[in-house]
PDB file of N, CA and C in Angstrom:
ATOM      1  N   UNK A   1       0.951  -1.346   0.043  1.00 92.00           N
ATOM      2  CA  UNK A   1      -0.036  -0.197  -0.109  1.00 92.00           C
ATOM      3  C   UNK A   1       0.846   1.053   0.326  1.00 92.00           C
ATOM      4  N   UNK A   2       0.894   1.920  -0.605  1.00 96.00           N
ATOM      5  CA  UNK A   2       1.564   3.457  -0.784  1.00 96.00           C
ATOM      6  C   UNK A   2       0.395   4.259  -0.671  1.00 96.00           C
ATOM      7  N   UNK A   3       1.027   5.420   0.297  1.00 95.00           N
ATOM      8  CA  UNK A   3       0.133   6.662   0.650  1.00 95.00           C
ATOM      9  C   UNK A   3       0.677   8.078   0.062  1.00 95.00           C
ATOM     10  N   UNK A   4       1.605   8.133  -0.538  1.00 95.00           N
ATOM     11  CA  UNK A   4       2.273   8.919  -0.600  1.00 95.00           C
ATOM     12  C   UNK A   4       1.616  10.102  -2.100  1.00 95.00           C
ATOM     13  N   UNK A   5       1.127  11.126  -2.076  1.00 93.00           N
ATOM     14  CA  UNK A   5      -0.182  11.904  -2.318  1.00 93.00           C
ATOM     15  C   UNK A   5       0.320  12.017  -3.542  1.00 93.00           C
ATOM     16  N   UNK A   6       1.764  12.193  -4.285  1.00 95.00           N
ATOM     17  CA  UNK A   6       2.026  12.865  -5.452  1.00 95.00           C
ATOM     18  C   UNK A   6       2.274  10.664  -6.285  1.00 95.00           C
ATOM     19  N   UNK A   7       1.992  10.555  -5.450  1.00 96.00           N
ATOM     20  CA  UNK A   7       2.022   8.890  -6.100  1.00 96.00           C
ATOM     21  C   UNK A   7       0.094   8.641  -6.757  1.00 96.00           C
ATOM     22  N   UNK A   8      -0.410   8.974  -4.796  1.00 95.00           N
ATOM     23  CA  UNK A   8      -1.646   8.670  -5.812  1.00 95.00           C
ATOM     24  C   UNK A   8      -2.782   9.042  -6.407  1.00 95.00           C
ATOM     25  N   UNK A   9      -2.057  11.135  -6.709  1.00 94.00           N
ATOM     26  CA  UNK A   9      -2.555  11.792  -7.768  1.00 94.00           C
ATOM     27  C   UNK A   9      -2.236  11.079  -8.954  1.00 94.00           C
ATOM     28  N   UNK A  10      -1.028  10.502  -9.559  1.00 96.00           N
ATOM     29  CA  UNK A  10      -0.244  10.463 -10.526  1.00 96.00           C
ATOM     30  C   UNK A  10      -1.742   9.315 -11.000  1.00 96.00           C
ATOM     31  N   UNK A  11      -1.760   8.085 -10.447  1.00 95.00           N
ATOM     32  CA  UNK A  11      -1.874   6.763 -10.600  1.00 95.00           C
ATOM     33  C   UNK A  11      -3.543   6.900 -10.719  1.00 95.00           C
ATOM     34  N   UNK A  12      -4.334   8.140  -9.972  1.00 93.00           N
ATOM     35  CA  UNK A  12      -5.870   9.061 -10.067  1.00 93.00           C
ATOM     36  C   UNK A  12      -5.829   9.455 -11.821  1.00 93.00           C
ATOM     37  N   UNK A  13      -4.903  10.368 -12.086  1.00 94.00           N
ATOM     38  CA  UNK A  13      -5.061  11.045 -13.167  1.00 94.00           C
ATOM     39  C   UNK A  13      -5.029   9.919 -14.187  1.00 94.00           C
ATOM     40  N   UNK A  14      -4.166   8.685 -14.346  1.00 95.00           N
ATOM     41  CA  UNK A  14      -3.983   7.712 -15.185  1.00 95.00           C
ATOM     42  C   UNK A  14      -5.424   7.062 -15.558  1.00 95.00           C
ATOM     43  N   UNK A  15      -6.156   6.946 -14.347  1.00 94.00           N
ATOM     44  CA  UNK A  15      -7.523   6.518 -14.604  1.00 94.00           C
ATOM     45  C   UNK A  15      -8.679   7.340 -15.120  1.00 94.00           C
ATOM     46  N   UNK A  16      -8.702   8.640 -14.305  1.00 91.00           N
ATOM     47  CA  UNK A  16      -9.199   9.717 -14.715  1.00 91.00           C
ATOM     48  C   UNK A  16     -10.004   9.577 -13.696  1.00 91.00           C
ATOM     49  N   UNK A  17     -10.081  11.455 -12.966  1.00 86.00           N
ATOM     50  CA  UNK A  17     -10.694  11.423 -11.655  1.00 86.00           C
ATOM     51  C   UNK A  17     -12.468  11.410 -11.926  1.00 86.00           C
ATOM     52  N   UNK A  18     -13.416  11.154 -12.670  1.00 90.00           N
ATOM     53  CA  UNK A  18     -14.365  10.830 -12.625  1.00 90.00           C
ATOM     54  C   UNK A  18     -15.192   9.811 -13.887  1.00 90.00           C
ATOM     55  N   UNK A  19     -13.736   8.418 -13.739  1.00 92.00           N
ATOM     56  CA  UNK A  19     -13.978   7.281 -14.316  1.00 92.00           C
ATOM     57  C   UNK A  19     -14.867   6.339 -12.515  1.00 92.00           C
ATOM     58  N   UNK A  20     -16.032   6.454 -12.705  1.00 93.00           N
ATOM     59  CA  UNK A  20     -16.392   5.357 -11.332  1.00 93.00           C
ATOM     60  C   UNK A  20     -15.416   4.042 -11.213  1.00 93.00           C
ATOM     61  N   UNK A  21     -15.601   4.066  -9.767  1.00 95.00           N
ATOM     62  CA  UNK A  21     -15.197   2.729 -10.119  1.00 95.00           C
ATOM     63  C   UNK A  21     -16.130   1.554 -10.164  1.00 95.00           C
ATOM     64  N   UNK A  22     -15.488   0.325 -10.426  1.00 95.00           N
ATOM     65  CA  UNK A  22     -15.982  -1.158 -10.796  1.00 95.00           C
ATOM     66  C   UNK A  22     -16.704  -1.235  -9.375  1.00 95.00           C
ATOM     67  N   UNK A  23     -16.090  -0.900  -8.574  1.00 94.00           N
ATOM     68  CA  UNK A  23     -16.939  -1.756  -7.003  1.00 94.00           C
ATOM     69  C   UNK A  23     -16.538  -0.869  -6.229  1.00 94.00           C
ATOM     70  N   UNK A  24     -17.114  -0.422  -5.206  1.00 92.00           N
ATOM     71  CA  UNK A  24     -17.481   0.253  -4.023  1.00 92.00           C
ATOM     72  C   UNK A  24     -17.390  -0.084  -2.956  1.00 92.00           C
ATOM     73  N   UNK A  25     -16.501   0.090  -1.407  1.00 88.00           N
ATOM     74  CA  UNK A  25     -16.330  -0.824   0.304  1.00 88.00           C
ATOM     75  C   UNK A  25     -16.405   0.347   0.766  1.00 88.00           C
ATOM     76  N   UNK A  26     -17.578   0.886   1.670  1.00 83.00           N
ATOM     77  CA  UNK A  26     -17.231   1.950   2.285  1.00 83.00           C
ATOM     78  C   UNK A  26     -18.075   1.728   3.841  1.00 83.00           C
ATOM     79  N   UNK A  27     -18.149   3.112   4.656  1.00 74.00           N
ATOM     80  CA  UNK A  27     -18.622   2.395   5.542  1.00 74.00           C
ATOM     81  C   UNK A  27     -18.651   4.134   6.214  1.00 74.00           C
ATOM     82  N   UNK A  28     -19.573   4.588   7.481  1.00 64.00           N
ATOM     83  CA  UNK A  28     -19.942   5.884   8.313  1.00 64.00           C
ATOM     84  C   UNK A  28     -20.651   5.539   9.338  1.00 64.00           C
ATOM     85  N   UNK A  29     -20.161   4.685  10.236  1.00 62.00           N
ATOM     86  CA  UNK A  29     -21.006   4.752  11.488  1.00 62.00           C
ATOM     87  C   UNK A  29     -21.537   5.571  12.332  1.00 62.00           C
ATOM     88  N   UNK A  30     -22.313   5.427  13.742  1.00 55.00           N
ATOM     89  CA  UNK A  30     -22.684   6.385  13.810  1.00 55.00           C
ATOM     90  C   UNK A  30     -21.842   7.105  14.812  1.00 55.00           C
ATOM     91  N   UNK A  31     -20.368   6.373  14.917  1.00 65.00           N
ATOM     92  CA  UNK A  31     -19.147   7.368  15.323  1.00 65.00           C
ATOM     93  C   UNK A  31     -18.385   8.063  14.536  1.00 65.00           C
ATOM     94  N   UNK A  32     -18.806   8.326  13.415  1.00 73.00           N
ATOM     95  CA  UNK A  32     -18.209   9.145  12.872  1.00 73.00           C
ATOM     96  C   UNK A  32     -17.232   8.742  11.340  1.00 73.00           C
ATOM     97  N   UNK A  33     -17.118   7.276  12.268  1.00 79.00           N
ATOM     98  CA  UNK A  33     -15.912   6.222  11.063  1.00 79.00           C
ATOM     99  C   UNK A  33     -15.949   6.562  10.038  1.00 79.00           C
ATOM    100  N   UNK A  34     -15.068   7.272   9.477  1.00 86.00           N
ATOM    101  CA  UNK A  34     -15.203   6.861   7.867  1.00 86.00           C
ATOM    102  C   UNK A  34     -14.163   6.318   7.338  1.00 86.00           C
ATOM    103  N   UNK A  35     -14.736   5.740   5.984  1.00 89.00           N
ATOM    104  CA  UNK A  35     -13.647   4.338   5.234  1.00 89.00           C
ATOM    105  C   UNK A  35     -14.221   4.277   4.303  1.00 89.00           C
ATOM    106  N   UNK A  36     -12.872   4.181   3.323  1.00 92.00           N
ATOM    107  CA  UNK A  36     -13.868   3.949   1.116  1.00 92.00           C
ATOM    108  C   UNK A  36     -12.511   3.302   1.137  1.00 92.00           C
ATOM    109  N   UNK A  37     -12.909   2.349   0.181  1.00 95.00           N
ATOM    110  CA  UNK A  37     -11.824   1.975  -1.143  1.00 95.00           C
ATOM    111  C   UNK A  37     -13.106   1.872  -2.425  1.00 95.00           C
ATOM    112  N   UNK A  38     -12.562   2.105  -2.974  1.00 95.00           N
ATOM    113  CA  UNK A  38     -13.099   1.953  -4.512  1.00 95.00           C
ATOM    114  C   UNK A  38     -11.916   1.554  -6.038  1.00 95.00           C
ATOM    115  N   UNK A  39     -12.603   0.520  -6.558  1.00 97.00           N
ATOM    116  CA  UNK A  39     -12.014  -0.673  -7.252  1.00 97.00           C
ATOM    117  C   UNK A  39     -12.168   0.030  -8.409  1.00 97.00           C
ATOM    118  N   UNK A  40     -10.761   0.131  -9.392  1.00 97.00           N
ATOM    119  CA  UNK A  40     -10.587   0.965 -10.601  1.00 97.00           C
ATOM    120  C   UNK A  40      -9.789  -0.600 -11.405  1.00 97.00           C
ATOM    121  N   UNK A  41      -9.707  -0.451 -12.564  1.00 96.00           N
ATOM    122  CA  UNK A  41      -9.227  -1.390 -14.269  1.00 96.00           C
ATOM    123  C   UNK A  41      -8.288  -0.272 -14.520  1.00 96.00           C
ATOM    124  N   UNK A  42      -7.113  -0.527 -14.332  1.00 95.00           N
ATOM    125  CA  UNK A  42      -6.142   0.970 -15.162  1.00 95.00           C
ATOM    126  C   UNK A  42      -5.236  -0.935 -15.769  1.00 95.00           C
ATOM    127  N   UNK A  43      -5.323  -0.752 -17.595  1.00 93.00           N
ATOM    128  CA  UNK A  43      -4.895  -1.917 -17.599  1.00 93.00           C
ATOM    129  C   UNK A  43      -5.419  -3.122 -17.533  1.00 93.00           C
ATOM    130  N   UNK A  44      -3.969  -3.769 -17.017  1.00 95.00           N
ATOM    131  CA  UNK A  44      -4.770  -5.274 -16.650  1.00 95.00           C
ATOM    132  C   UNK A  44      -4.477  -5.637 -15.095  1.00 95.00           C
ATOM    133  N   UNK A  45      -4.527  -4.301 -14.116  1.00 96.00           N
ATOM    134  CA  UNK A  45      -4.431  -4.181 -13.076  1.00 96.00           C
ATOM    135  C   UNK A  45      -5.413  -3.716 -12.521  1.00 96.00           C
ATOM    136  N   UNK A  46      -5.877  -3.844 -11.474  1.00 98.00           N
ATOM    137  CA  UNK A  46      -6.582  -3.359 -10.962  1.00 98.00           C
ATOM    138  C   UNK A  46      -6.163  -2.727  -9.541  1.00 98.00           C
ATOM    139  N   UNK A  47      -6.174  -1.095  -9.628  1.00 97.00           N
ATOM    140  CA  UNK A  47      -6.648  -0.293  -8.297  1.00 97.00           C
ATOM    141  C   UNK A  47      -7.299   0.206  -7.472  1.00 97.00           C
ATOM    142  N   UNK A  48      -6.574  -0.307  -6.487  1.00 97.00           N
ATOM    143  CA  UNK A  48      -7.387   0.121  -4.685  1.00 97.00           C
ATOM    144  C   UNK A  48      -7.839   0.804  -4.491  1.00 97.00           C
ATOM    145  N   UNK A  49      -8.421   1.980  -4.366  1.00 96.00           N
ATOM    146  CA  UNK A  49      -8.462   3.659  -4.148  1.00 96.00           C
ATOM    147  C   UNK A  49      -8.876   4.126  -2.863  1.00 96.00           C
ATOM    148  N   UNK A  50      -8.031   4.197  -1.672  1.00 95.00           N
ATOM    149  CA  UNK A  50      -8.513   3.990  -0.476  1.00 95.00           C
ATOM    150  C   UNK A  50      -8.242   5.313   0.194  1.00 95.00           C
ATOM    151  N   UNK A  51      -9.339   5.685   1.098  1.00 93.00           N
ATOM    152  CA  UNK A  51      -9.155   7.036   1.895  1.00 93.00           C
ATOM    153  C   UNK A  51     -10.320   6.841   3.186  1.00 93.00           C
ATOM    154  N   UNK A  52      -9.380   7.420   4.372  1.00 90.00           N
ATOM    155  CA  UNK A  52     -10.105   8.034   5.578  1.00 90.00           C
ATOM    156  C   UNK A  52     -10.279   9.019   5.795  1.00 90.00           C
ATOM    157  N   UNK A  53     -10.124   9.065   7.273  1.00 87.00           N
ATOM    158  CA  UNK A  53     -10.879  10.682   7.569  1.00 87.00           C
ATOM    159  C   UNK A  53      -8.552  11.578   7.473  1.00 87.00           C
ATOM    160  N   UNK A  54      -8.155  11.081   6.964  1.00 89.00           N
ATOM    161  CA  UNK A  54      -6.776  11.099   7.293  1.00 89.00           C
ATOM    162  C   UNK A  54      -5.344  11.323   6.039  1.00 89.00           C
ATOM    163  N   UNK A  55      -6.086   9.664   5.306  1.00 92.00           N
ATOM    164  CA  UNK A  55      -4.627   9.738   4.550  1.00 92.00           C
ATOM    165  C   UNK A  55      -5.557   9.318   3.208  1.00 92.00           C
ATOM    166  N   UNK A  56      -4.871   8.853   2.259  1.00 95.00           N
ATOM    167  CA  UNK A  56      -5.577   8.306   0.507  1.00 95.00           C
ATOM    168  C   UNK A  56      -4.142   7.645   0.170  1.00 95.00           C
ATOM    169  N   UNK A  57      -4.744   6.033  -0.079  1.00 97.00           N
ATOM    170  CA  UNK A  57      -3.480   5.262  -0.522  1.00 97.00           C
ATOM    171  C   UNK A  57      -3.981   4.393  -1.937  1.00 97.00           C
ATOM    172  N   UNK A  58      -3.231   4.053  -2.547  1.00 97.00           N
ATOM    173  CA  UNK A  58      -3.279   2.766  -3.982  1.00 97.00           C
ATOM    174  C   UNK A  58      -2.854   1.573  -3.196  1.00 97.00           C
ATOM    175  N   UNK A  59      -3.014   0.698  -3.628  1.00 97.00           N
ATOM    176  CA  UNK A  59      -3.115  -0.866  -4.131  1.00 97.00           C
ATOM    177  C   UNK A  59      -3.503  -1.483  -4.644  1.00 97.00           C
ATOM    178  N   UNK A  60      -1.944  -2.092  -6.174  1.00 96.00           N
ATOM    179  CA  UNK A  60      -2.503  -2.938  -6.713  1.00 96.00           C
ATOM    180  C   UNK A  60      -2.488  -3.971  -6.296  1.00 96.00           C
ATOM    181  N   UNK A  61      -3.896  -4.850  -7.918  1.00 97.00           N
ATOM    182  CA  UNK A  61      -4.236  -6.013  -7.243  1.00 97.00           C
ATOM    183  C   UNK A  61      -4.068  -7.041  -8.898  1.00 97.00           C
ATOM    184  N   UNK A  62      -3.865  -7.843  -8.600  1.00 97.00           N
ATOM    185  CA  UNK A  62      -3.755  -8.504  -9.984  1.00 97.00           C
ATOM    186  C   UNK A  62      -5.063  -9.228 -10.383  1.00 97.00           C
ATOM    187  N   UNK A  63      -6.007  -9.305  -9.853  1.00 97.00           N
ATOM    188  CA  UNK A  63      -7.485 -10.320  -9.854  1.00 97.00           C
ATOM    189  C   UNK A  63      -8.550  -9.195  -9.304  1.00 97.00           C
ATOM    190  N   UNK A  64      -9.581  -9.175  -9.640  1.00 97.00           N
ATOM    191  CA  UNK A  64     -10.665  -8.173  -8.496  1.00 97.00           C
ATOM    192  C   UNK A  64     -11.176  -9.128  -7.465  1.00 97.00           C
ATOM    193  N   UNK A  65     -10.925 -10.599  -7.245  1.00 97.00           N
ATOM    194  CA  UNK A  65     -11.002 -10.764  -5.884  1.00 97.00           C
ATOM    195  C   UNK A  65      -9.619 -10.532  -5.088  1.00 97.00           C
ATOM    196  N   UNK A  66      -8.876 -10.422  -5.303  1.00 98.00           N
ATOM    197  CA  UNK A  66      -7.477  -9.650  -4.582  1.00 98.00           C
ATOM    198  C   UNK A  66      -7.821  -8.581  -4.484  1.00 98.00           C
ATOM    199  N   UNK A  67      -8.550  -7.677  -5.294  1.00 97.00           N
ATOM    200  CA  UNK A  67      -8.505  -6.225  -5.237  1.00 97.00           C
ATOM    201  C   UNK A  67      -9.809  -6.307  -3.858  1.00 97.00           C
ATOM    202  N   UNK A  68     -11.663  -6.847  -4.397  1.00 96.00           N
ATOM    203  CA  UNK A  68     -11.957  -6.643  -3.444  1.00 96.00           C
ATOM    204  C   UNK A  68     -11.222  -7.185  -1.999  1.00 96.00           C
ATOM    205  N   UNK A  69     -10.352  -8.582  -1.593  1.00 97.00           N
ATOM    206  CA  UNK A  69      -9.739  -8.676  -0.140  1.00 97.00           C
ATOM    207  C   UNK A  69      -9.377  -7.107   0.315  1.00 97.00           C
ATOM    208  N   UNK A  70      -8.702  -7.278  -0.591  1.00 97.00           N
ATOM    209  CA  UNK A  70      -7.678  -5.758  -0.029  1.00 97.00           C
ATOM    210  C   UNK A  70      -8.619  -4.608   0.670  1.00 97.00           C
ATOM    211  N   UNK A  71     -10.035  -4.163  -0.334  1.00 95.00           N
ATOM    212  CA  UNK A  71     -10.744  -3.137   0.178  1.00 95.00           C
ATOM    213  C   UNK A  71     -11.508  -3.278   1.197  1.00 95.00           C
ATOM    214  N   UNK A  72     -12.119  -4.229   1.514  1.00 94.00           N
ATOM    215  CA  UNK A  72     -13.097  -4.939   2.761  1.00 94.00           C
ATOM    216  C   UNK A  72     -11.873  -4.981   4.117  1.00 94.00           C
ATOM    217  N   UNK A  73     -10.844  -5.394   3.804  1.00 94.00           N
ATOM    218  CA  UNK A  73      -9.503  -5.447   4.807  1.00 94.00           C
ATOM    219  C   UNK A  73      -9.219  -3.995   4.726  1.00 94.00           C
ATOM    220  N   UNK A  74      -9.404  -2.816   4.339  1.00 93.00           N
ATOM    221  CA  UNK A  74      -8.999  -0.884   4.713  1.00 93.00           C
ATOM    222  C   UNK A  74      -9.613  -0.921   5.661  1.00 93.00           C
ATOM    223  N   UNK A  75     -11.265  -1.400   4.472  1.00 90.00           N
ATOM    224  CA  UNK A  75     -12.624  -0.525   5.777  1.00 90.00           C
ATOM    225  C   UNK A  75     -12.727  -1.289   7.179  1.00 90.00           C
ATOM    226  N   UNK A  76     -12.223  -2.411   7.070  1.00 88.00           N
ATOM    227  CA  UNK A  76     -12.605  -3.107   8.446  1.00 88.00           C
ATOM    228  C   UNK A  76     -11.252  -2.375   9.198  1.00 88.00           C
ATOM    229  N   UNK A  77     -10.355  -2.145   8.596  1.00 89.00           N
ATOM    230  CA  UNK A  77      -9.493  -1.773   9.496  1.00 89.00           C
ATOM    231  C   UNK A  77      -9.164  -0.275  10.470  1.00 89.00           C
ATOM    232  N   UNK A  78     -10.284   0.343   9.563  1.00 83.00           N
ATOM    233  CA  UNK A  78     -10.517   1.542  10.012  1.00 83.00           C
ATOM    234  C   UNK A  78     -11.427   2.435  11.289  1.00 83.00           C
ATOM    235  N   UNK A  79     -12.623   0.761  10.696  1.00 77.00           N
ATOM    236  CA  UNK A  79     -13.728   1.059  11.566  1.00 77.00           C
ATOM    237  C   UNK A  79     -14.351  -0.646  12.558  1.00 77.00           C
TER     238      UNK A  79
END
C-alpha cells in the first residue's frame, strides 16, 4: 500500500478523476468513522483507491478477488 500523495494523484490521473469505480466498499457509522475503498481497472491491473479521514492510499492487485479483499480489509481496519 502506497500513501504518498504525489503517487496517489498520479495513478488517479491515469485512471481519470471522473471515472466511476468498478466496485466500492465503505462505511460511515454512528461514531463518524469514515473509510472508503474504490476498485478501478487500469490496463490489466486492479487499483484499489482507499481513503479515510487522515490519508489516501493506493494498492494494486492482479485479480478482482484480490482487490475486493484489499478493499474489505482496509475498511474493516479503520472502523
